[in-house]
C-alpha cells in the first residue's frame, strides 16, 4: 500500500511538472504566432503613409498639434478627408511587392487561426498573464486577422470562452468587431 501511495504521488508530481513545461511551450507558441501575425503587417511596404503625409502637410501649413486638437470634429474630419484624398492619389511604387506580402501574410493568418482554435479547444483562450509568459503577445489579434472562412467557428468559440470567463470582454469585443465586418470602432 505504501508503495502504491509513492507511485501515485510520483505520477502526480510528474504530471504537474509536465504542465509547467506545457505552459512554457504554450507561451513560446503564442509569442511565435503573435510575431508571425505582425511579420508582414509591420513592413514598410504595407504601411499606410496617411500619418506621415498628415504630419508633413500640417507642419507645412503651420498648424501645430495643439491647434489641430482645437479644430471642431467636422474640421478634423474634413482635414483628414483632404489628406486621405492626397494619399489615395499617391502612386504605389511597387504593387507587386505589396500583393506578394499580403499573400504570404494570408497564409500565416490561416495557419495561426487554425493553431489558436486548436489551443483554445485544449486549454481555453490563452491569458498571457495567467500563463506567466515572458515574451509579449496579444492572442486576440490572431482572431482579429482571421480569414472569413473561420468566422463562424471563431464566433462560437469566443462566446463560450467569454461565458466561462476565460477571456476578457475587451478581447471579445475586438474580435467581434472584426467578425462583424469592422464597422465602427472595436470598443
mmCIF file of C-alpha atoms in Angstrom:
data_model
loop_
_atom_site.group_PDB
_atom_site.id
_atom_site.type_symbol
_atom_site.label_atom_id
_atom_site.label_comp_id
_atom_site.label_asym_id
_atom_site.label_seq_id
_atom_site.Cartn_x
_atom_site.Cartn_y
_atom_site.Cartn_z
ATOM 1 C CA UNK A 1 0.000 0.000 0.000
ATOM 2 C CA UNK A 2 2.830 2.367 0.877
ATOM 3 C CA UNK A 3 4.457 1.732 -2.494
ATOM 4 C CA UNK A 4 1.184 2.419 -4.244
ATOM 5 C CA UNK A 5 0.993 5.831 -2.490
ATOM 6 C CA UNK A 6 4.554 6.667 -3.614
ATOM 7 C CA UNK A 7 3.742 5.663 -7.175
ATOM 8 C CA UNK A 8 0.577 7.788 -7.201
ATOM 9 C CA UNK A 9 2.397 10.776 -5.681
ATOM 10 C CA UNK A 10 5.264 10.304 -8.134
ATOM 11 C CA UNK A 11 2.899 10.174 -11.102
ATOM 12 C CA UNK A 12 1.071 13.256 -9.841
ATOM 13 C CA UNK A 13 4.344 15.170 -9.382
ATOM 14 C CA UNK A 14 5.490 14.127 -12.846
ATOM 15 C CA UNK A 15 2.203 15.235 -14.419
ATOM 16 C CA UNK A 16 2.419 18.625 -12.653
ATOM 17 C CA UNK A 17 5.948 19.070 -13.958
ATOM 18 C CA UNK A 18 4.671 18.344 -17.453
ATOM 19 C CA UNK A 19 2.030 21.038 -17.060
ATOM 20 C CA UNK A 20 4.726 23.624 -16.328
ATOM 21 C CA UNK A 21 6.576 22.627 -19.497
ATOM 22 C CA UNK A 22 3.309 22.759 -21.432
ATOM 23 C CA UNK A 23 2.693 26.272 -20.085
ATOM 24 C CA UNK A 24 6.167 27.376 -21.170
ATOM 25 C CA UNK A 25 5.756 25.755 -24.578
ATOM 26 C CA UNK A 26 2.318 27.291 -24.914
ATOM 27 C CA UNK A 27 3.777 30.726 -24.153
ATOM 28 C CA UNK A 28 6.525 30.234 -26.723
ATOM 29 C CA UNK A 29 3.998 29.066 -29.297
ATOM 30 C CA UNK A 30 1.693 32.035 -28.747
ATOM 31 C CA UNK A 31 4.563 34.551 -28.804
ATOM 32 C CA UNK A 32 5.798 32.997 -32.057
ATOM 33 C CA UNK A 33 2.291 33.170 -33.528
ATOM 34 C CA UNK A 34 1.985 36.827 -32.492
ATOM 35 C CA UNK A 35 5.324 37.655 -34.123
ATOM 36 C CA UNK A 36 4.258 35.876 -37.319
ATOM 37 C CA UNK A 37 0.953 37.746 -37.222
ATOM 38 C CA UNK A 38 2.863 41.029 -37.285
ATOM 39 C CA UNK A 39 5.633 39.864 -39.657
ATOM 40 C CA UNK A 40 4.455 41.494 -42.874
ATOM 41 C CA UNK A 41 1.973 43.889 -41.307
ATOM 42 C CA UNK A 42 4.930 45.732 -39.775
ATOM 43 C CA UNK A 43 6.770 46.041 -43.110
ATOM 44 C CA UNK A 44 7.233 49.494 -44.586
ATOM 45 C CA UNK A 45 5.888 48.253 -47.912
ATOM 46 C CA UNK A 46 2.443 47.777 -46.348
ATOM 47 C CA UNK A 47 2.498 50.846 -44.134
ATOM 48 C CA UNK A 48 -0.231 53.396 -44.758
ATOM 49 C CA UNK A 49 1.522 56.751 -45.334
ATOM 50 C CA UNK A 50 -1.529 58.694 -44.075
ATOM 51 C CA UNK A 51 0.006 59.918 -40.827
ATOM 52 C CA UNK A 52 3.349 60.832 -42.390
ATOM 53 C CA UNK A 53 1.549 62.863 -45.054
ATOM 54 C CA UNK A 54 -0.807 64.273 -42.429
ATOM 55 C CA UNK A 55 2.084 65.473 -40.237
ATOM 56 C CA UNK A 56 4.006 66.812 -43.217
ATOM 57 C CA UNK A 57 1.094 68.865 -44.573
ATOM 58 C CA UNK A 58 0.018 70.016 -41.120
ATOM 59 C CA UNK A 59 3.565 71.229 -40.395
ATOM 60 C CA UNK A 60 3.922 72.894 -43.815
ATOM 61 C CA UNK A 61 0.665 74.768 -43.183
ATOM 62 C CA UNK A 62 1.951 75.916 -39.796
ATOM 63 C CA UNK A 63 -0.696 74.015 -37.827
ATOM 64 C CA UNK A 64 0.640 72.692 -34.530
ATOM 65 C CA UNK A 65 -0.772 69.565 -32.889
ATOM 66 C CA UNK A 66 -2.354 71.800 -30.260
ATOM 67 C CA UNK A 67 -4.007 73.955 -32.915
ATOM 68 C CA UNK A 68 -5.311 70.861 -34.720
ATOM 69 C CA UNK A 69 -6.757 69.484 -31.475
ATOM 70 C CA UNK A 70 -8.783 72.701 -31.144
ATOM 71 C CA UNK A 71 -10.447 72.110 -34.533
ATOM 72 C CA UNK A 72 -14.099 71.116 -34.357
ATOM 73 C CA UNK A 73 -14.902 67.477 -35.090
ATOM 74 C CA UNK A 74 -16.133 68.487 -38.561
ATOM 75 C CA UNK A 75 -12.948 70.464 -39.279
ATOM 76 C CA UNK A 76 -10.807 67.486 -38.201
ATOM 77 C CA UNK A 77 -12.858 65.129 -40.368
ATOM 78 C CA UNK A 78 -12.618 67.455 -43.381
ATOM 79 C CA UNK A 79 -8.870 67.841 -42.874
ATOM 80 C CA UNK A 80 -8.489 64.059 -42.641
ATOM 81 C CA UNK A 81 -10.523 63.581 -45.832
ATOM 82 C CA UNK A 82 -8.261 66.042 -47.640
ATOM 83 C CA UNK A 83 -5.176 64.101 -46.521
ATOM 84 C CA UNK A 84 -6.755 60.738 -47.421
ATOM 85 C CA UNK A 85 -7.505 62.029 -50.943
ATOM 86 C CA UNK A 86 -3.855 63.028 -51.368
ATOM 87 C CA UNK A 87 -2.618 59.667 -50.061
ATOM 88 C CA UNK A 88 -5.007 57.821 -52.363
ATOM 89 C CA UNK A 89 -3.613 59.728 -55.330
ATOM 90 C CA UNK A 90 -0.050 58.824 -54.447
ATOM 91 C CA UNK A 91 1.237 56.196 -56.802
ATOM 92 C CA UNK A 92 2.124 52.940 -55.091
ATOM 93 C CA UNK A 93 5.707 52.300 -56.103
ATOM 94 C CA UNK A 94 5.569 48.533 -56.118
ATOM 95 C CA UNK A 95 2.097 46.998 -56.029
ATOM 96 C CA UNK A 96 3.505 43.550 -56.825
ATOM 97 C CA UNK A 97 5.578 43.589 -53.629
ATOM 98 C CA UNK A 98 2.538 44.570 -51.579
ATOM 99 C CA UNK A 99 0.402 41.898 -53.212
ATOM 100 C CA UNK A 100 3.057 39.235 -52.616
ATOM 101 C CA UNK A 101 3.457 40.189 -48.977
ATOM 102 C CA UNK A 102 -0.289 40.028 -48.431
ATOM 103 C CA UNK A 103 -0.423 36.530 -49.984
ATOM 104 C CA UNK A 104 2.284 35.430 -47.548
ATOM 105 C CA UNK A 105 0.512 37.129 -44.633
ATOM 106 C CA UNK A 106 -2.778 35.429 -45.523
ATOM 107 C CA UNK A 107 -1.088 32.020 -45.361
ATOM 108 C CA UNK A 108 0.284 32.902 -41.928
ATOM 109 C CA UNK A 109 -3.167 34.120 -40.833
ATOM 110 C CA UNK A 110 -4.736 30.812 -41.902
ATOM 111 C CA UNK A 111 -2.139 28.752 -40.005
ATOM 112 C CA UNK A 112 -2.286 30.979 -36.927
ATOM 113 C CA UNK A 113 -6.085 30.858 -36.844
ATOM 114 C CA UNK A 114 -6.094 27.061 -37.059
ATOM 115 C CA UNK A 115 -3.424 26.839 -34.348
ATOM 116 C CA UNK A 116 -5.206 29.234 -31.992
ATOM 117 C CA UNK A 117 -8.514 27.408 -32.456
ATOM 118 C CA UNK A 118 -6.702 24.190 -31.528
ATOM 119 C CA UNK A 119 -5.075 25.827 -28.475
ATOM 120 C CA UNK A 120 -8.417 27.240 -27.303
ATOM 121 C CA UNK A 121 -10.110 23.858 -27.650
ATOM 122 C CA UNK A 122 -7.403 22.229 -25.498
ATOM 123 C CA UNK A 123 -6.531 24.970 -22.994
ATOM 124 C CA UNK A 124 -9.150 27.708 -23.226
ATOM 125 C CA UNK A 125 -8.391 31.190 -24.512
ATOM 126 C CA UNK A 126 -4.773 31.913 -23.550
ATOM 127 C CA UNK A 127 -4.165 34.536 -20.899
ATOM 128 C CA UNK A 128 -0.560 35.677 -21.168
ATOM 129 C CA UNK A 129 -0.740 36.970 -17.598
ATOM 130 C CA UNK A 130 -2.087 33.719 -16.143
ATOM 131 C CA UNK A 131 0.432 31.698 -18.147
ATOM 132 C CA UNK A 132 3.187 33.988 -16.826
ATOM 133 C CA UNK A 133 4.734 34.332 -20.281
ATOM 134 C CA UNK A 134 7.988 36.201 -20.717
ATOM 135 C CA UNK A 135 7.516 37.447 -24.277
ATOM 136 C CA UNK A 136 4.813 39.834 -25.448
ATOM 137 C CA UNK A 137 1.847 38.511 -27.369
ATOM 138 C CA UNK A 138 -1.729 39.555 -27.958
ATOM 139 C CA UNK A 139 -3.530 36.303 -28.825
ATOM 140 C CA UNK A 140 -6.761 38.130 -29.685
ATOM 141 C CA UNK A 141 -5.006 39.687 -32.712
ATOM 142 C CA UNK A 142 -4.787 36.251 -34.314
ATOM 143 C CA UNK A 143 -8.581 36.119 -34.465
ATOM 144 C CA UNK A 144 -8.778 39.824 -35.420
ATOM 145 C CA UNK A 145 -6.736 38.954 -38.531
ATOM 146 C CA UNK A 146 -8.521 35.676 -39.256
ATOM 147 C CA UNK A 147 -9.841 34.931 -42.751
ATOM 148 C CA UNK A 148 -13.600 34.962 -43.201
ATOM 149 C CA UNK A 149 -13.889 31.200 -43.661
ATOM 150 C CA UNK A 150 -13.143 30.801 -39.925
ATOM 151 C CA UNK A 151 -15.508 33.463 -38.581
ATOM 152 C CA UNK A 152 -18.478 31.259 -37.693
ATOM 153 C CA UNK A 153 -16.271 28.827 -35.798
ATOM 154 C CA UNK A 154 -14.441 31.644 -34.002
ATOM 155 C CA UNK A 155 -17.735 33.279 -33.022
ATOM 156 C CA UNK A 156 -18.929 30.048 -31.340
ATOM 157 C CA UNK A 157 -15.591 29.546 -29.586
ATOM 158 C CA UNK A 158 -15.207 33.062 -28.200
ATOM 159 C CA UNK A 159 -18.788 33.236 -26.983
ATOM 160 C CA UNK A 160 -18.105 30.078 -24.977
ATOM 161 C CA UNK A 161 -14.789 31.461 -23.710
ATOM 162 C CA UNK A 162 -16.395 34.736 -22.591
ATOM 163 C CA UNK A 163 -19.264 32.860 -20.940
ATOM 164 C CA UNK A 164 -16.774 30.756 -18.955
ATOM 165 C CA UNK A 165 -14.702 33.860 -18.043
ATOM 166 C CA UNK A 166 -11.606 32.646 -19.911
ATOM 167 C CA UNK A 167 -11.236 35.809 -21.971
ATOM 168 C CA UNK A 168 -11.715 39.489 -21.294
ATOM 169 C CA UNK A 169 -14.685 41.450 -22.587
ATOM 170 C CA UNK A 170 -12.225 43.774 -24.353
ATOM 171 C CA UNK A 171 -10.640 40.896 -26.310
ATOM 172 C CA UNK A 172 -14.100 39.550 -27.118
ATOM 173 C CA UNK A 173 -15.338 42.956 -28.338
ATOM 174 C CA UNK A 174 -12.272 43.488 -30.505
ATOM 175 C CA UNK A 175 -12.646 40.069 -32.141
ATOM 176 C CA UNK A 176 -16.400 40.591 -32.644
ATOM 177 C CA UNK A 177 -15.658 43.936 -34.319
ATOM 178 C CA UNK A 178 -13.602 42.008 -36.887
ATOM 179 C CA UNK A 179 -16.177 39.214 -37.266
ATOM 180 C CA UNK A 180 -18.940 41.781 -37.802
ATOM 181 C CA UNK A 181 -17.145 43.452 -40.706
ATOM 182 C CA UNK A 182 -15.087 46.065 -38.842
ATOM 183 C CA UNK A 183 -17.937 48.536 -38.723
ATOM 184 C CA UNK A 184 -17.417 51.458 -36.370
ATOM 185 C CA UNK A 185 -14.738 51.141 -33.722
ATOM 186 C CA UNK A 186 -13.772 47.999 -31.792
ATOM 187 C CA UNK A 187 -14.976 49.348 -28.444
#
